[in-house]
Short mmCIF file of C-alpha atoms in Angstrom, two decimals:
data_model
loop_
_atom_site.label_atom_id
_atom_site.label_comp_id
_atom_site.label_asym_id
_atom_site.label_seq_id
_atom_site.Cartn_x
_atom_site.Cartn_y
_atom_site.Cartn_z
CA UNK A 27 -14.48 26.72 -11.76
CA UNK A 28 -10.95 26.05 -11.08
CA UNK A 29 -8.35 23.49 -10.18
CA UNK A 30 -5.14 24.75 -7.80
CA UNK A 31 -1.62 23.47 -6.25
CA UNK A 32 -0.30 24.75 -3.62
CA UNK A 33 3.56 23.87 -5.04
CA UNK A 34 5.38 24.85 -1.78
CA UNK A 35 2.72 22.45 0.62
CA UNK A 36 2.70 19.62 -1.97
CA UNK A 37 4.96 16.21 -0.81
CA UNK A 38 4.75 14.59 -4.48
CA UNK A 39 3.27 11.64 -3.09
CA UNK A 40 0.45 11.16 -6.00
CA UNK A 41 -1.99 10.41 -3.67
CA UNK A 42 -4.76 12.75 -4.97
CA UNK A 43 -3.57 10.20 -8.31
CA UNK A 44 -4.20 6.95 -6.71
CA UNK A 45 -8.57 8.63 -6.05
CA UNK A 46 -8.59 10.51 -9.48
CA UNK A 47 -11.48 8.88 -10.65
CA UNK A 48 -10.60 10.21 -15.16
CA UNK A 49 -6.83 10.00 -14.92
CA UNK A 50 -7.00 13.96 -14.81
CA UNK A 51 -3.86 13.42 -12.99
CA UNK A 52 -0.36 12.20 -12.96
CA UNK A 53 2.99 12.93 -10.50
CA UNK A 54 5.76 13.14 -12.11
CA UNK A 55 8.69 15.54 -10.86
CA UNK A 56 4.97 17.58 -10.09
CA UNK A 57 1.45 16.98 -10.15
CA UNK A 58 0.61 17.64 -13.72
CA UNK A 59 -2.81 18.17 -13.69
CA UNK A 60 -4.93 17.75 -17.64
CA UNK A 61 -8.31 20.15 -17.51
CA UNK A 62 -9.60 18.51 -20.57
CA UNK A 63 -9.51 14.99 -17.96
CA UNK A 64 -11.49 16.65 -14.86
CA UNK A 65 -14.62 16.86 -13.63
CA UNK A 66 -14.01 18.95 -10.72
CA UNK A 67 -15.37 16.08 -8.56
CA UNK A 68 -13.02 16.93 -5.08
CA UNK A 69 -12.07 13.70 -4.46
CA UNK A 70 -8.38 14.72 -5.32
CA UNK A 71 -8.17 17.81 -2.75
CA UNK A 72 -9.83 15.43 0.39
CA UNK A 73 -7.23 12.82 -0.38
CA UNK A 74 -4.07 14.97 -0.50
CA UNK A 75 -2.92 14.60 3.15
CA UNK A 76 -1.55 18.48 3.77
CA UNK A 77 -3.94 21.04 1.60
CA UNK A 78 -1.60 21.08 -1.43
CA UNK A 79 -5.05 21.37 -3.75
CA UNK A 80 -7.72 23.98 -3.79
CA UNK A 81 -10.67 23.19 -6.14
CA UNK A 82 -13.63 25.57 -6.83
CA UNK A 83 -17.02 23.92 -7.99
CA UNK A 84 -19.47 26.95 -9.37
CA UNK B 22 10.90 -7.28 -28.80
CA UNK B 23 10.62 -8.45 -24.69
CA UNK B 24 8.75 -11.25 -23.49
CA UNK B 25 7.01 -8.68 -20.81
CA UNK B 26 7.43 -5.54 -20.03
CA UNK B 27 7.11 -4.79 -16.36
CA UNK B 28 6.21 -0.37 -14.90
CA UNK B 29 7.36 -0.12 -11.82
CA UNK B 30 10.18 -1.98 -9.82
CA UNK B 31 8.14 -2.07 -6.13
CA UNK B 32 8.35 -5.00 -4.93
CA UNK B 33 4.92 -5.88 -6.82
CA UNK B 34 7.26 -5.18 -10.65
CA UNK B 35 9.94 -6.83 -9.01
CA UNK B 36 8.90 -9.55 -8.15
CA UNK B 37 6.75 -10.69 -10.90
CA UNK B 38 10.11 -9.53 -13.08
CA UNK B 39 11.86 -12.61 -11.30
CA UNK B 40 9.73 -14.70 -11.40
CA UNK B 41 8.76 -14.56 -14.45
CA UNK B 42 13.33 -13.90 -16.15
CA UNK B 43 13.00 -17.51 -14.19
CA UNK B 44 10.66 -19.14 -15.84
CA UNK B 45 13.29 -18.39 -19.42
CA UNK B 46 11.80 -15.61 -20.76
CA UNK B 47 12.59 -12.09 -21.69
CA UNK B 48 11.33 -9.05 -19.26
CA UNK B 49 12.45 -6.05 -19.05
CA UNK B 50 11.19 -3.21 -15.58
CA UNK B 51 11.19 0.31 -15.60
CA UNK B 52 10.31 3.04 -12.50
CA UNK B 53 10.18 6.50 -12.62
CA UNK B 54 12.15 7.37 -10.02
CA UNK B 55 15.19 8.15 -9.52
CA UNK B 56 16.13 5.53 -6.76
CA UNK B 57 14.89 2.66 -6.89
CA UNK B 58 13.11 2.22 -3.21
CA UNK B 59 13.10 6.11 -2.54
CA UNK B 60 11.45 8.37 -1.38
CA UNK B 61 10.09 5.64 0.86
CA UNK B 62 6.24 4.70 0.11
CA UNK B 63 5.42 3.21 3.75
CA UNK B 64 6.32 2.06 7.78
CA UNK B 65 8.56 -0.30 6.35
CA UNK B 66 7.52 -3.25 9.04
CA UNK B 67 6.59 -6.33 6.94
CA UNK B 68 6.13 -10.15 8.51
CA UNK B 69 9.39 -12.80 9.47
CA UNK B 70 7.02 -14.93 7.52
CA UNK B 71 7.87 -13.03 4.07
CA UNK B 72 11.41 -14.38 3.50
CA UNK B 73 9.00 -18.12 2.79
CA UNK B 74 8.16 -15.97 -0.77
CA UNK B 75 11.22 -13.27 -0.99
CA UNK B 76 14.34 -15.68 0.45
CA UNK B 77 15.69 -14.38 3.46
CA UNK B 78 15.94 -11.32 3.76
CA UNK B 79 19.78 -9.30 3.90
CA UNK B 80 20.85 -7.72 7.09
CA UNK B 81 21.71 -4.68 5.25
CA UNK B 82 17.62 -4.60 4.69
CA UNK B 83 16.68 -4.81 8.30
CA UNK B 84 17.00 -1.55 10.30
CA UNK B 85 15.71 -3.90 13.29
CA UNK B 86 14.03 -6.70 14.48
CA UNK B 87 10.50 -6.51 16.19
CA UNK B 88 9.39 -9.10 18.76
CA UNK B 89 5.62 -7.61 18.10
CA UNK B 90 3.29 -5.36 18.24
CA UNK B 91 1.66 -3.05 21.75
CA UNK B 92 -1.63 -2.22 20.41
CA UNK B 93 -2.87 1.14 22.86
CA UNK B 94 -6.51 1.88 23.86
CA UNK B 95 -7.18 5.01 23.65
CA UNK B 96 -6.76 5.46 27.04
CA UNK B 97 -3.11 4.79 26.81
CA UNK B 98 -3.84 1.19 28.39
CA UNK B 99 -1.68 -0.68 26.21
CA UNK B 100 -1.42 -4.69 25.24
CA UNK B 101 1.72 -7.27 24.18
CA UNK B 102 1.10 -9.23 20.61
CA UNK B 103 4.27 -11.50 20.40
CA UNK B 104 4.82 -12.94 17.55
CA UNK B 105 5.84 -16.97 17.06
CA UNK B 106 8.26 -15.76 14.11
CA UNK B 107 8.44 -11.70 14.33
CA UNK B 108 9.39 -8.99 12.03
CA UNK B 109 11.70 -6.91 10.80
CA UNK B 110 10.99 -2.72 10.58
CA UNK B 111 12.81 -2.36 7.23
CA UNK B 112 15.33 0.21 5.36
CA UNK B 113 12.98 0.30 1.68
CA UNK B 114 16.16 2.20 0.04
CA UNK B 115 17.87 -0.55 0.27
CA UNK B 116 15.55 -3.54 0.34
CA UNK B 117 13.77 -2.19 -2.58
CA UNK B 118 17.50 -2.44 -4.59
CA UNK B 119 18.03 -5.58 -3.09
CA UNK B 120 15.21 -7.32 -4.40
CA UNK B 121 15.66 -5.02 -7.38
CA UNK B 122 18.84 -6.52 -7.97
CA UNK B 123 17.92 -9.88 -7.29
CA UNK B 124 15.47 -9.80 -10.62
CA UNK B 125 18.66 -9.03 -11.98
CA UNK B 126 20.49 -11.80 -11.19
CA UNK B 127 16.83 -13.57 -12.03
CA UNK B 128 17.70 -12.09 -16.25
CA UNK B 129 15.86 -9.02 -16.49
CA UNK B 130 16.74 -5.59 -16.92
CA UNK B 131 15.59 -2.89 -14.74
CA UNK B 132 15.61 0.75 -15.97
CA UNK B 133 15.43 3.83 -13.40
CA UNK B 134 14.73 7.20 -13.98
CA UNK B 135 12.39 6.56 -16.85
CA UNK B 136 8.91 7.84 -17.06
CA UNK B 137 6.00 5.79 -19.74
CA UNK B 138 3.29 7.65 -20.17
CA UNK B 139 1.35 5.69 -22.18
CA UNK B 140 0.54 2.21 -23.17
CA UNK B 141 0.67 1.07 -26.53
CA UNK B 142 -2.32 -1.02 -28.44
CA UNK B 143 -2.31 -2.67 -31.85
CA UNK B 144 -5.45 -2.70 -34.10
CA UNK B 145 -7.01 -5.79 -31.90
CA UNK B 146 -6.90 -4.25 -28.59
CA UNK B 147 -4.35 -5.45 -27.38
CA UNK B 148 -1.83 -3.81 -24.70
CA UNK B 149 1.18 -4.34 -26.94
CA UNK B 150 3.57 -1.74 -25.76
CA UNK B 151 4.76 1.49 -23.49
CA UNK B 152 5.47 5.20 -25.24
CA UNK B 153 8.21 6.27 -22.05
CA UNK B 154 11.02 8.46 -21.58
CA UNK B 155 14.89 8.02 -20.48
CA UNK B 156 16.86 11.63 -20.07
CA UNK B 157 15.24 13.37 -22.29
CA UNK B 158 15.13 10.93 -25.27
CA UNK B 159 11.10 9.80 -26.26
CA UNK B 160 10.88 5.78 -26.80
CA UNK B 161 9.16 3.03 -27.61
CA UNK B 162 9.42 -0.08 -26.37
CA UNK B 163 7.01 -3.24 -27.81
CA UNK B 164 6.33 -6.99 -24.78
CA UNK B 165 3.36 -9.34 -25.58
CA UNK B 166 2.09 -8.83 -21.56
CA UNK B 167 2.46 -5.51 -20.25
CA UNK B 168 2.78 -5.62 -16.43
CA UNK B 169 1.49 -2.84 -15.09
CA UNK B 170 2.39 -2.41 -10.84
CA UNK B 171 3.14 1.60 -10.70
CA UNK B 172 1.60 1.12 -7.76
CA UNK B 173 -2.28 3.50 -6.95
CA UNK B 174 -0.58 6.61 -8.16
CA UNK B 175 -0.67 5.92 -11.53
CA UNK B 176 -2.66 6.96 -14.47
CA UNK B 177 -1.92 3.63 -16.70
CA UNK B 178 -4.44 2.04 -13.99
CA UNK B 179 -7.79 4.34 -14.88
CA UNK B 180 -6.54 4.55 -18.43
CA UNK B 181 -6.18 0.48 -19.01
CA UNK B 182 -8.94 -0.44 -16.65
CA UNK B 183 -10.43 1.89 -15.28
CA UNK B 184 -9.22 0.94 -12.08
CA UNK B 185 -8.41 3.82 -9.64
CA UNK B 186 -9.09 3.69 -5.23
CA UNK B 187 -12.49 5.19 -3.85
CA UNK B 188 -11.57 8.22 -2.15
CA UNK B 189 -13.35 6.35 0.93
CA UNK B 190 -11.56 2.78 0.46
CA UNK B 191 -7.98 5.25 1.21
CA UNK B 192 -6.57 6.28 4.25
CA UNK B 193 -4.58 9.86 4.07
CA UNK B 194 -1.35 9.73 5.61
CA UNK B 195 1.51 10.97 6.37
CA UNK B 196 4.57 10.16 8.13
CA UNK B 197 7.69 10.83 9.77
CA UNK B 198 11.01 9.51 9.93
CA UNK B 199 12.55 11.41 13.26
CA UNK B 200 15.78 10.68 15.82
CA UNK B 201 15.50 11.36 19.36
CA UNK B 202 12.78 9.47 20.16
CA UNK B 203 12.21 6.47 23.28
CA UNK B 204 9.68 3.76 22.33
CA UNK B 205 10.81 0.30 23.02
CA UNK B 206 12.69 -0.62 20.42
CA UNK B 207 11.85 -4.21 19.10
CA UNK B 208 7.62 -3.98 18.88
CA UNK B 209 5.76 -2.34 16.80
CA UNK B 210 3.26 0.86 18.73
CA UNK B 211 0.21 1.00 17.07
CA UNK B 212 -1.80 3.30 19.16
CA UNK B 213 -6.07 3.18 18.37
CA UNK B 214 -8.43 6.04 18.45
CA UNK B 215 -11.83 7.13 16.77
CA UNK B 216 -10.67 10.55 17.73
CA UNK B 217 -6.94 10.68 16.76
CA UNK B 218 -7.10 8.64 13.96
CA UNK B 219 -10.23 8.28 12.58
CA UNK B 220 -10.62 5.35 10.77
CA UNK B 221 -7.08 4.75 10.55
CA UNK B 222 -4.30 4.64 13.68
CA UNK B 223 -1.02 6.19 14.57
CA UNK B 224 2.04 3.68 13.59
CA UNK B 225 5.64 4.58 15.45
CA UNK B 226 8.09 1.65 13.24
CA UNK B 227 11.58 1.66 15.39
CA UNK B 228 14.08 1.99 13.88
CA UNK B 229 17.05 1.40 16.39
CA UNK B 230 17.41 1.90 19.60
CA UNK B 231 16.02 6.35 19.41
CA UNK B 232 14.85 5.84 15.73
CA UNK B 233 11.43 5.87 14.31
CA UNK B 234 8.67 5.74 11.94
CA UNK B 235 6.14 8.03 12.67
CA UNK B 236 2.95 7.71 11.26
CA UNK B 237 -0.62 8.65 10.72
CA UNK B 238 -3.54 7.31 8.70
CA UNK B 239 -6.89 8.82 8.58
CA UNK B 240 -9.68 8.53 6.74
CA UNK B 241 -10.07 11.81 3.60
CA UNK B 242 -11.85 14.45 5.25
CA UNK B 243 -11.31 18.28 5.48
CA UNK B 244 -8.85 18.24 7.90
CA UNK B 245 -5.94 17.36 7.66
CA UNK B 246 -2.78 13.99 8.37
CA UNK B 247 -0.98 17.00 9.15
CA UNK B 248 -3.29 18.19 11.85
CA UNK B 249 -3.43 14.71 13.88
CA UNK B 250 0.07 14.55 13.14
CA UNK B 251 0.45 17.58 15.52
CA UNK B 252 -1.34 17.03 18.03
CA UNK B 253 -1.04 13.21 18.20
CA UNK B 254 3.11 14.53 18.68
CA UNK B 255 1.75 17.24 21.68
CA UNK B 256 -0.40 14.18 23.66
CA UNK B 257 3.07 12.09 23.61
CA UNK B 258 6.47 14.28 24.36
CA UNK B 259 9.02 10.46 24.16
CA UNK B 260 7.69 11.06 20.68
CA UNK B 261 7.78 14.76 20.07
CA UNK B 262 10.79 15.39 21.28
CA UNK B 263 11.86 14.19 18.62
CA UNK B 264 13.93 15.40 15.31
CA UNK B 265 12.00 15.09 11.61
CA UNK B 266 14.58 13.24 9.12
CA UNK B 267 12.48 12.69 7.02
CA UNK B 268 8.09 13.86 5.51
CA UNK B 269 6.68 11.22 3.51
CA UNK B 270 2.60 11.01 2.69
CA UNK B 271 1.01 9.56 1.08
CA UNK B 272 -3.14 7.41 -0.19
CA UNK B 273 -2.82 4.02 1.11
CA UNK B 274 -5.77 1.23 -0.38
CA UNK B 275 -7.85 0.23 2.78
CA UNK B 276 -10.30 -2.02 0.53
CA UNK B 277 -12.03 -1.62 -2.80
CA UNK B 278 -10.34 -4.84 -4.34
CA UNK B 279 -10.35 -4.79 -8.04
CA UNK B 280 -12.93 -7.71 -9.12
CA UNK B 281 -10.85 -7.91 -13.09
CA UNK B 282 -7.04 -7.11 -13.18
CA UNK B 283 -6.31 -8.27 -16.36
CA UNK B 284 -7.26 -6.87 -20.99
CA UNK B 285 -5.65 -8.56 -23.87
CA UNK B 286 -1.93 -8.49 -22.82
CA UNK B 287 -2.16 -6.27 -19.84
CA UNK B 288 -2.50 -7.32 -15.82
CA UNK B 289 -3.03 -5.67 -12.87
CA UNK B 290 -0.45 -6.53 -9.64
CA UNK B 291 0.00 -5.34 -6.36
CA UNK B 292 -0.53 -2.14 -5.16
CA UNK B 293 -2.36 -0.67 -8.00
CA UNK B 294 -4.55 -3.40 -7.98
CA UNK B 295 -5.12 -2.42 -4.71
CA UNK B 296 -3.95 -4.81 -3.72
CA UNK B 297 -3.53 -4.16 0.18
CA UNK B 298 -4.15 -5.89 4.06
CA UNK B 299 -7.87 -3.21 4.95
CA UNK B 300 -6.20 -2.92 7.58
CA UNK B 301 -3.36 -2.30 8.85
CA UNK B 302 -2.64 -0.98 5.00
CA UNK B 303 0.50 -3.33 4.59
CA UNK B 304 1.48 -4.14 0.90
CA UNK B 305 5.02 -5.86 0.62
CA UNK B 306 3.83 -8.91 1.36
CA UNK B 307 0.42 -9.21 -0.67
CA UNK B 308 2.03 -7.15 -3.73
CA UNK B 309 4.59 -9.80 -3.61
CA UNK B 310 2.19 -12.66 -3.33
CA UNK B 311 -0.16 -10.25 -6.25
CA UNK B 312 3.63 -10.54 -8.73
CA UNK B 313 4.76 -14.26 -8.38
CA UNK B 314 1.66 -15.15 -9.10
CA UNK B 315 1.10 -12.73 -12.37
CA UNK B 316 4.21 -14.28 -13.72
CA UNK B 317 2.94 -17.92 -12.55
CA UNK B 318 -0.06 -17.49 -14.74
CA UNK B 319 2.00 -14.97 -17.43
CA UNK B 320 4.77 -18.24 -18.20
CA UNK B 321 1.51 -20.56 -19.00
CA UNK B 322 -0.03 -17.30 -21.28
CA UNK B 323 2.88 -16.61 -23.39
CA UNK B 324 3.81 -20.89 -23.60
CA UNK B 325 0.22 -21.70 -24.87
CA UNK B 326 0.61 -18.18 -27.44
CA UNK B 327 -1.89 -17.34 -25.97
CA UNK B 328 -2.23 -13.71 -23.78
CA UNK B 329 -6.13 -12.67 -24.48
CA UNK B 330 -7.86 -11.35 -21.67
CA UNK B 331 -9.34 -14.88 -21.45
CA UNK B 332 -6.72 -16.67 -20.76
CA UNK B 333 -5.55 -14.49 -18.71
CA UNK B 334 -8.21 -14.23 -16.21
CA UNK B 335 -6.51 -17.07 -14.56
CA UNK B 336 -5.01 -14.70 -12.70
CA UNK B 337 -8.44 -13.14 -11.52
CA UNK B 338 -9.77 -15.70 -10.42
CA UNK B 339 -6.09 -17.49 -8.46
CA UNK B 340 -6.12 -14.46 -6.60
CA UNK B 341 -9.70 -13.78 -5.08
CA UNK B 342 -9.47 -17.70 -4.61
CA UNK B 343 -5.97 -17.37 -2.59
CA UNK B 344 -6.10 -13.90 -0.85
CA UNK B 345 -8.97 -11.58 -2.34
CA UNK B 346 -11.76 -13.48 -0.55
CA UNK B 347 -9.40 -13.93 2.70
CA UNK B 348 -8.66 -9.78 2.28
CA UNK B 349 -12.45 -9.41 2.06
CA UNK B 350 -13.01 -10.24 5.40
CA UNK B 351 -9.97 -8.20 7.00
CA UNK B 352 -12.21 -5.80 5.28
CA UNK B 353 -15.04 -6.34 6.89
CA UNK B 354 -13.29 -6.64 9.90
CA UNK B 355 -11.51 -3.32 9.05
CA UNK B 356 -15.74 -1.36 8.45
CA UNK B 357 -16.19 -3.13 12.06
CA UNK B 358 -13.60 -1.49 14.15
CA UNK B 359 -14.17 1.81 12.56
CA UNK B 360 -17.56 2.06 14.24
CA UNK B 361 -16.40 1.94 17.39
CA UNK B 362 -15.63 4.54 19.95
CA UNK B 363 -13.33 5.27 21.82
CA UNK B 364 -14.81 3.99 24.81
CA UNK B 365 -15.48 0.76 22.72
CA UNK B 366 -12.38 0.11 21.89
CA UNK B 367 -10.48 0.74 25.71
CA UNK B 368 -12.95 -2.14 26.67
CA UNK B 369 -12.34 -4.58 23.10
CA UNK B 370 -7.71 -3.90 24.42
CA UNK B 371 -8.82 -4.72 27.49
CA UNK B 372 -10.88 -7.62 27.07
CA UNK B 373 -9.34 -9.70 23.40
CA UNK B 374 -6.13 -12.27 24.23
CA UNK B 375 -2.85 -10.25 22.63
CA UNK B 376 -2.60 -14.05 20.46
CA UNK B 377 -6.55 -13.31 19.13
CA UNK B 378 -4.75 -10.10 17.08
CA UNK B 379 -2.24 -11.76 15.29
CA UNK B 380 -5.05 -13.78 14.13
CA UNK B 381 -7.81 -10.97 13.18
CA UNK B 382 -5.04 -9.02 10.33
CA UNK B 383 -5.28 -11.81 8.91
CA UNK B 384 -9.05 -12.11 8.61
CA UNK B 385 -9.18 -14.59 11.11
CA UNK B 386 -10.99 -15.61 13.77
CA UNK B 387 -13.15 -12.90 13.52
CA UNK B 388 -16.23 -14.76 15.61
CA UNK B 389 -14.26 -14.74 18.09
CA UNK B 390 -13.66 -11.16 17.99
CA UNK B 391 -17.84 -10.67 17.65
CA UNK B 392 -18.73 -12.58 20.39
CA UNK B 393 -16.49 -10.04 22.51
CA UNK B 394 -18.01 -6.77 20.81
CA UNK B 395 -22.13 -8.86 20.64
CA UNK B 396 -21.38 -8.12 24.88
CA UNK B 397 -22.36 -4.61 25.27
CA UNK B 398 -26.61 -4.77 23.69
CA UNK B 399 -25.40 -1.47 21.56
CA UNK B 400 -22.80 -3.57 19.49
CA UNK B 401 -24.75 -6.25 18.63
CA UNK B 402 -25.51 -5.27 15.15
CA UNK B 403 -22.09 -3.96 14.57
CA UNK B 404 -20.95 -6.89 14.90
CA UNK B 405 -23.17 -9.40 13.08
CA UNK B 406 -21.33 -7.69 10.18
CA UNK B 407 -18.39 -9.01 11.13
CA UNK B 408 -20.00 -13.74 11.32
#
């Protein structure tokens, strides 16, 4: 199980934050991810306008 | 102690703060961005009629005056919907600062570059303050009411009220501000296509003779807005030949209006409450309406010294009566149009009267649209959704 973000692709738009149902993401200078809150549901990766987020469920 | 703390200095937050300050309350607005208005969040379009809410927008905020919208069918044919009052493409970085300055002139305090990390509740469960950080200094600040006007991209709305945007109820967007673009400058250009921009559309909002915001929004999926944008620019060399001056992205709520926007000592407004027009994704006007309405309700509650959820829920009642039910109709329009194929869209653009289009985006005359769609037996059941 893993959640990752490619900071070279990320535009810091916060689109992923707006769809996260568990408040596991926050937009500061970069996207901050809280693994304790994340359920790896993957909506952040789906919403991302540029394919910056990868979620691997196992 | 402040009367009110507003989180977010966008149009919702500062409209709320301005009105509260005018009503004699102490208001502090925090915004996490180093520069209010930047990065810009949208296509920057606004109707002239919004000035009835905002007052006269100064010329320095306006990049281009607009007569109306040119709506392109997938086959390239178009119709021009001319607005009776027209509109503007703004320079949001200037406009948002102007709005913030107006709130400050009214007596509010605004502070940029201030990150609000958490909300403070008291033992009764009332929201009574915020925890923040400004230039390396952590602080706590108290208020009788906390207004969350952060936009959709903040976990605070989720932490406070469990509100978030369902992934299928946002459009995933990318936008380039481009120079050396050749389009008619005093119209906004909207390209419909279920193939080129599924569920959403491509927009070209001119900002002067050869400069424009070129954006695209789609239903979230594996193929990303960037890939769709590349295709659009290839098909439209008059735009694709331009240079990219700025890149923006984001997810725009296109539905999922929130039933409850209040808690004890807490109000959610603007895009944070998904207060966005679901057909075009425009949010400035809705944000201002929502912010001002929240301020009116908070004013009454502070006067009565009752900021309980029950007292503040007047905002739910008012907003749903004035805006929510109306935006629900617009959401139905969006749900209907997204079921149409490109050939349906071609026929539709052919059959519509330009003057009707503006009404549709306001949720009016949808039965006219239903009748046009019902000319095709296949679309009868889809059209019924509008009635």
